Short mmCIF file of N, CA and C in Angstrom, two decimals:
data_model
loop_
_atom_site.label_atom_id
_atom_site.label_comp_id
_atom_site.label_asym_id
_atom_site.label_seq_id
_atom_site.Cartn_x
_atom_site.Cartn_y
_atom_site.Cartn_z
N MET A 25 18.60 -15.93 -4.45
CA MET A 25 18.31 -14.51 -4.42
C MET A 25 17.76 -14.16 -3.05
N GLY A 26 18.17 -13.00 -2.56
CA GLY A 26 17.63 -12.54 -1.31
C GLY A 26 16.36 -11.74 -1.52
N MET A 27 15.77 -11.35 -0.40
CA MET A 27 14.52 -10.60 -0.46
C MET A 27 14.72 -9.24 -1.14
N GLY A 28 15.86 -8.63 -0.93
CA GLY A 28 16.14 -7.33 -1.55
C GLY A 28 16.19 -7.40 -3.07
N TRP A 29 16.83 -8.45 -3.58
CA TRP A 29 16.90 -8.63 -5.04
C TRP A 29 15.51 -8.84 -5.62
N CYS A 30 14.70 -9.61 -4.93
CA CYS A 30 13.34 -9.88 -5.43
C CYS A 30 12.50 -8.61 -5.48
N ILE A 31 12.57 -7.83 -4.42
CA ILE A 31 11.81 -6.57 -4.40
C ILE A 31 12.36 -5.61 -5.45
N GLY A 32 13.67 -5.63 -5.65
CA GLY A 32 14.27 -4.79 -6.69
C GLY A 32 13.80 -5.18 -8.08
N LEU A 33 13.72 -6.48 -8.36
CA LEU A 33 13.23 -6.93 -9.65
C LEU A 33 11.78 -6.51 -9.86
N ILE A 34 10.97 -6.61 -8.81
CA ILE A 34 9.57 -6.19 -8.93
C ILE A 34 9.50 -4.69 -9.22
N GLY A 35 10.31 -3.91 -8.54
CA GLY A 35 10.31 -2.46 -8.77
C GLY A 35 10.79 -2.07 -10.16
N ILE A 36 11.88 -2.67 -10.60
CA ILE A 36 12.39 -2.37 -11.95
C ILE A 36 11.39 -2.81 -13.01
N GLY A 37 10.78 -3.98 -12.80
CA GLY A 37 9.78 -4.45 -13.75
C GLY A 37 8.57 -3.53 -13.82
N ALA A 38 8.14 -3.03 -12.66
CA ALA A 38 7.00 -2.10 -12.65
C ALA A 38 7.35 -0.80 -13.36
N ILE A 39 8.56 -0.33 -13.16
CA ILE A 39 8.99 0.90 -13.84
C ILE A 39 9.00 0.69 -15.35
N LEU A 40 9.57 -0.43 -15.79
CA LEU A 40 9.62 -0.69 -17.23
C LEU A 40 8.23 -0.88 -17.82
N THR A 41 7.32 -1.45 -17.05
CA THR A 41 5.99 -1.72 -17.58
C THR A 41 5.11 -0.48 -17.61
N PHE A 42 5.10 0.27 -16.51
CA PHE A 42 4.11 1.33 -16.36
C PHE A 42 4.64 2.76 -16.53
N ALA A 43 5.94 2.98 -16.33
CA ALA A 43 6.42 4.36 -16.30
C ALA A 43 7.33 4.74 -17.46
N VAL A 44 7.66 3.81 -18.31
CA VAL A 44 8.61 4.09 -19.39
C VAL A 44 7.86 4.05 -20.72
N ASP A 45 8.20 5.00 -21.59
CA ASP A 45 7.58 5.06 -22.91
C ASP A 45 8.65 4.91 -23.99
N TRP A 46 9.54 3.97 -23.79
CA TRP A 46 10.60 3.74 -24.75
C TRP A 46 10.13 2.78 -25.82
N HIS A 47 10.70 2.96 -27.00
CA HIS A 47 10.43 2.04 -28.10
C HIS A 47 11.78 1.55 -28.62
N VAL A 48 12.05 0.29 -28.43
CA VAL A 48 13.31 -0.31 -28.85
C VAL A 48 13.00 -1.33 -29.94
N ASP A 49 13.74 -1.25 -31.03
CA ASP A 49 13.51 -2.20 -32.13
C ASP A 49 13.92 -3.61 -31.69
N GLY A 50 13.04 -4.56 -31.87
CA GLY A 50 13.34 -5.95 -31.55
C GLY A 50 13.10 -6.34 -30.10
N MET A 51 12.59 -5.41 -29.27
CA MET A 51 12.35 -5.74 -27.88
C MET A 51 11.09 -5.03 -27.38
N ASN A 52 10.24 -5.75 -26.72
CA ASN A 52 9.03 -5.20 -26.15
C ASN A 52 9.32 -4.84 -24.69
N VAL A 53 9.56 -3.57 -24.39
CA VAL A 53 9.98 -3.13 -23.06
C VAL A 53 8.92 -3.45 -21.99
N PRO A 54 7.63 -3.20 -22.21
CA PRO A 54 6.65 -3.57 -21.18
C PRO A 54 6.61 -5.07 -20.89
N LEU A 55 6.85 -5.90 -21.91
CA LEU A 55 6.88 -7.34 -21.68
C LEU A 55 8.08 -7.74 -20.83
N VAL A 56 9.22 -7.12 -21.07
CA VAL A 56 10.40 -7.37 -20.23
C VAL A 56 10.09 -6.98 -18.78
N GLY A 57 9.37 -5.89 -18.60
CA GLY A 57 8.99 -5.48 -17.24
C GLY A 57 8.08 -6.49 -16.58
N LEU A 58 7.13 -7.01 -17.33
CA LEU A 58 6.23 -8.03 -16.77
C LEU A 58 7.00 -9.30 -16.39
N ILE A 59 7.96 -9.68 -17.22
CA ILE A 59 8.76 -10.87 -16.91
C ILE A 59 9.58 -10.63 -15.65
N LEU A 60 10.17 -9.46 -15.51
CA LEU A 60 10.94 -9.16 -14.30
C LEU A 60 10.05 -9.16 -13.06
N MET A 61 8.85 -8.62 -13.17
CA MET A 61 7.94 -8.65 -12.02
C MET A 61 7.56 -10.08 -11.66
N ALA A 62 7.32 -10.92 -12.66
CA ALA A 62 6.95 -12.32 -12.39
C ALA A 62 8.10 -13.06 -11.71
N VAL A 63 9.33 -12.85 -12.19
CA VAL A 63 10.49 -13.49 -11.58
C VAL A 63 10.66 -12.99 -10.14
N GLY A 64 10.44 -11.71 -9.91
CA GLY A 64 10.53 -11.18 -8.55
C GLY A 64 9.49 -11.76 -7.63
N LEU A 65 8.27 -11.93 -8.12
CA LEU A 65 7.22 -12.52 -7.29
C LEU A 65 7.50 -13.99 -6.97
N ILE A 66 7.97 -14.73 -7.97
CA ILE A 66 8.31 -16.15 -7.73
C ILE A 66 9.47 -16.25 -6.75
N GLY A 67 10.46 -15.40 -6.91
CA GLY A 67 11.59 -15.41 -5.98
C GLY A 67 11.18 -15.04 -4.57
N THR A 68 10.28 -14.07 -4.43
CA THR A 68 9.80 -13.68 -3.11
C THR A 68 9.03 -14.83 -2.46
N ALA A 69 8.18 -15.50 -3.22
CA ALA A 69 7.43 -16.63 -2.67
C ALA A 69 8.36 -17.75 -2.24
N ALA A 70 9.37 -18.04 -3.06
CA ALA A 70 10.31 -19.11 -2.71
C ALA A 70 11.12 -18.73 -1.47
N TYR A 71 11.57 -17.49 -1.40
CA TYR A 71 12.37 -17.04 -0.27
C TYR A 71 11.55 -17.09 1.02
N VAL A 72 10.31 -16.63 0.95
CA VAL A 72 9.47 -16.62 2.15
C VAL A 72 9.16 -18.04 2.60
N SER A 73 8.90 -18.93 1.67
CA SER A 73 8.57 -20.31 2.07
C SER A 73 9.78 -21.00 2.70
N ILE A 74 10.97 -20.77 2.16
CA ILE A 74 12.17 -21.38 2.73
C ILE A 74 12.49 -20.74 4.07
N TYR A 75 12.36 -19.42 4.18
CA TYR A 75 12.65 -18.72 5.43
C TYR A 75 11.66 -19.15 6.51
N LYS A 76 10.41 -19.34 6.14
CA LYS A 76 9.39 -19.77 7.10
C LYS A 76 9.71 -21.17 7.59
N ARG A 77 10.16 -22.04 6.71
CA ARG A 77 10.50 -23.41 7.09
C ARG A 77 11.68 -23.42 8.05
N ARG A 78 12.64 -22.52 7.89
CA ARG A 78 13.79 -22.48 8.78
C ARG A 78 13.43 -21.99 10.17
N ARG A 79 12.42 -21.16 10.27
CA ARG A 79 12.10 -20.55 11.56
C ARG A 79 11.12 -21.35 12.39
N THR A 80 10.71 -22.50 11.93
CA THR A 80 9.78 -23.29 12.73
C THR A 80 10.48 -23.78 13.98
N GLN A 81 9.75 -23.83 15.07
CA GLN A 81 10.32 -24.25 16.34
C GLN A 81 10.15 -25.76 16.49
N LEU A 82 11.13 -26.36 17.07
CA LEU A 82 11.07 -27.78 17.33
C LEU A 82 10.16 -28.03 18.53
N PRO A 83 9.50 -29.15 18.57
CA PRO A 83 8.66 -29.44 19.73
C PRO A 83 9.54 -29.61 20.97
N PRO A 84 9.00 -29.33 22.13
CA PRO A 84 9.82 -29.47 23.34
C PRO A 84 10.21 -30.93 23.54
N PRO A 85 11.35 -31.15 24.17
CA PRO A 85 11.78 -32.53 24.35
C PRO A 85 10.81 -33.29 25.25
N ALA A 86 10.69 -34.56 25.00
CA ALA A 86 9.79 -35.39 25.79
C ALA A 86 10.34 -35.54 27.20
N ALA A 87 9.45 -35.81 28.13
CA ALA A 87 9.87 -36.01 29.51
C ALA A 87 10.75 -37.26 29.58
N PRO A 88 11.77 -37.22 30.42
CA PRO A 88 12.66 -38.39 30.50
C PRO A 88 11.91 -39.61 31.03
N VAL A 89 12.27 -40.74 30.49
CA VAL A 89 11.64 -42.00 30.91
C VAL A 89 12.43 -42.55 32.10
N VAL A 90 11.72 -42.76 33.19
CA VAL A 90 12.35 -43.31 34.39
C VAL A 90 11.85 -44.74 34.57
N GLU A 91 12.76 -45.66 34.52
CA GLU A 91 12.38 -47.06 34.70
C GLU A 91 12.50 -47.41 36.17
N GLU A 92 11.45 -48.02 36.70
CA GLU A 92 11.46 -48.41 38.10
C GLU A 92 11.94 -49.85 38.21
N ASP A 93 12.54 -50.15 39.35
CA ASP A 93 13.05 -51.48 39.61
C ASP A 93 11.92 -52.34 40.17
N HIS A 94 11.47 -53.34 39.41
CA HIS A 94 10.35 -54.17 39.81
C HIS A 94 10.80 -55.56 40.30
N ARG A 95 11.99 -55.71 40.75
CA ARG A 95 12.47 -56.99 41.24
C ARG A 95 11.89 -57.27 42.63
N PHE A 96 11.59 -58.51 42.87
CA PHE A 96 11.07 -58.91 44.17
C PHE A 96 12.26 -59.24 45.09
N ILE A 97 12.17 -58.79 46.26
CA ILE A 97 13.22 -59.08 47.25
C ILE A 97 12.75 -60.29 48.06
N ARG A 98 13.55 -61.33 48.18
CA ARG A 98 13.17 -62.54 48.92
C ARG A 98 13.99 -62.67 50.16
#
């Protein structure tokens, strides 16, 4: 899921929980809204943690190793 889907789930869940006064037989609408908000929050946390891991910078390359010639000249 992308960040947009996660924010959308949080928004739809908030609407179902706090702004709707529907009564459906066999289904608790505010509970469905809470579940959608929880799934959206978990998805947002997972997306941000993965996106943050991808954006980390690699350490700069080490300085090249130069080997000197230590042979004795006779």
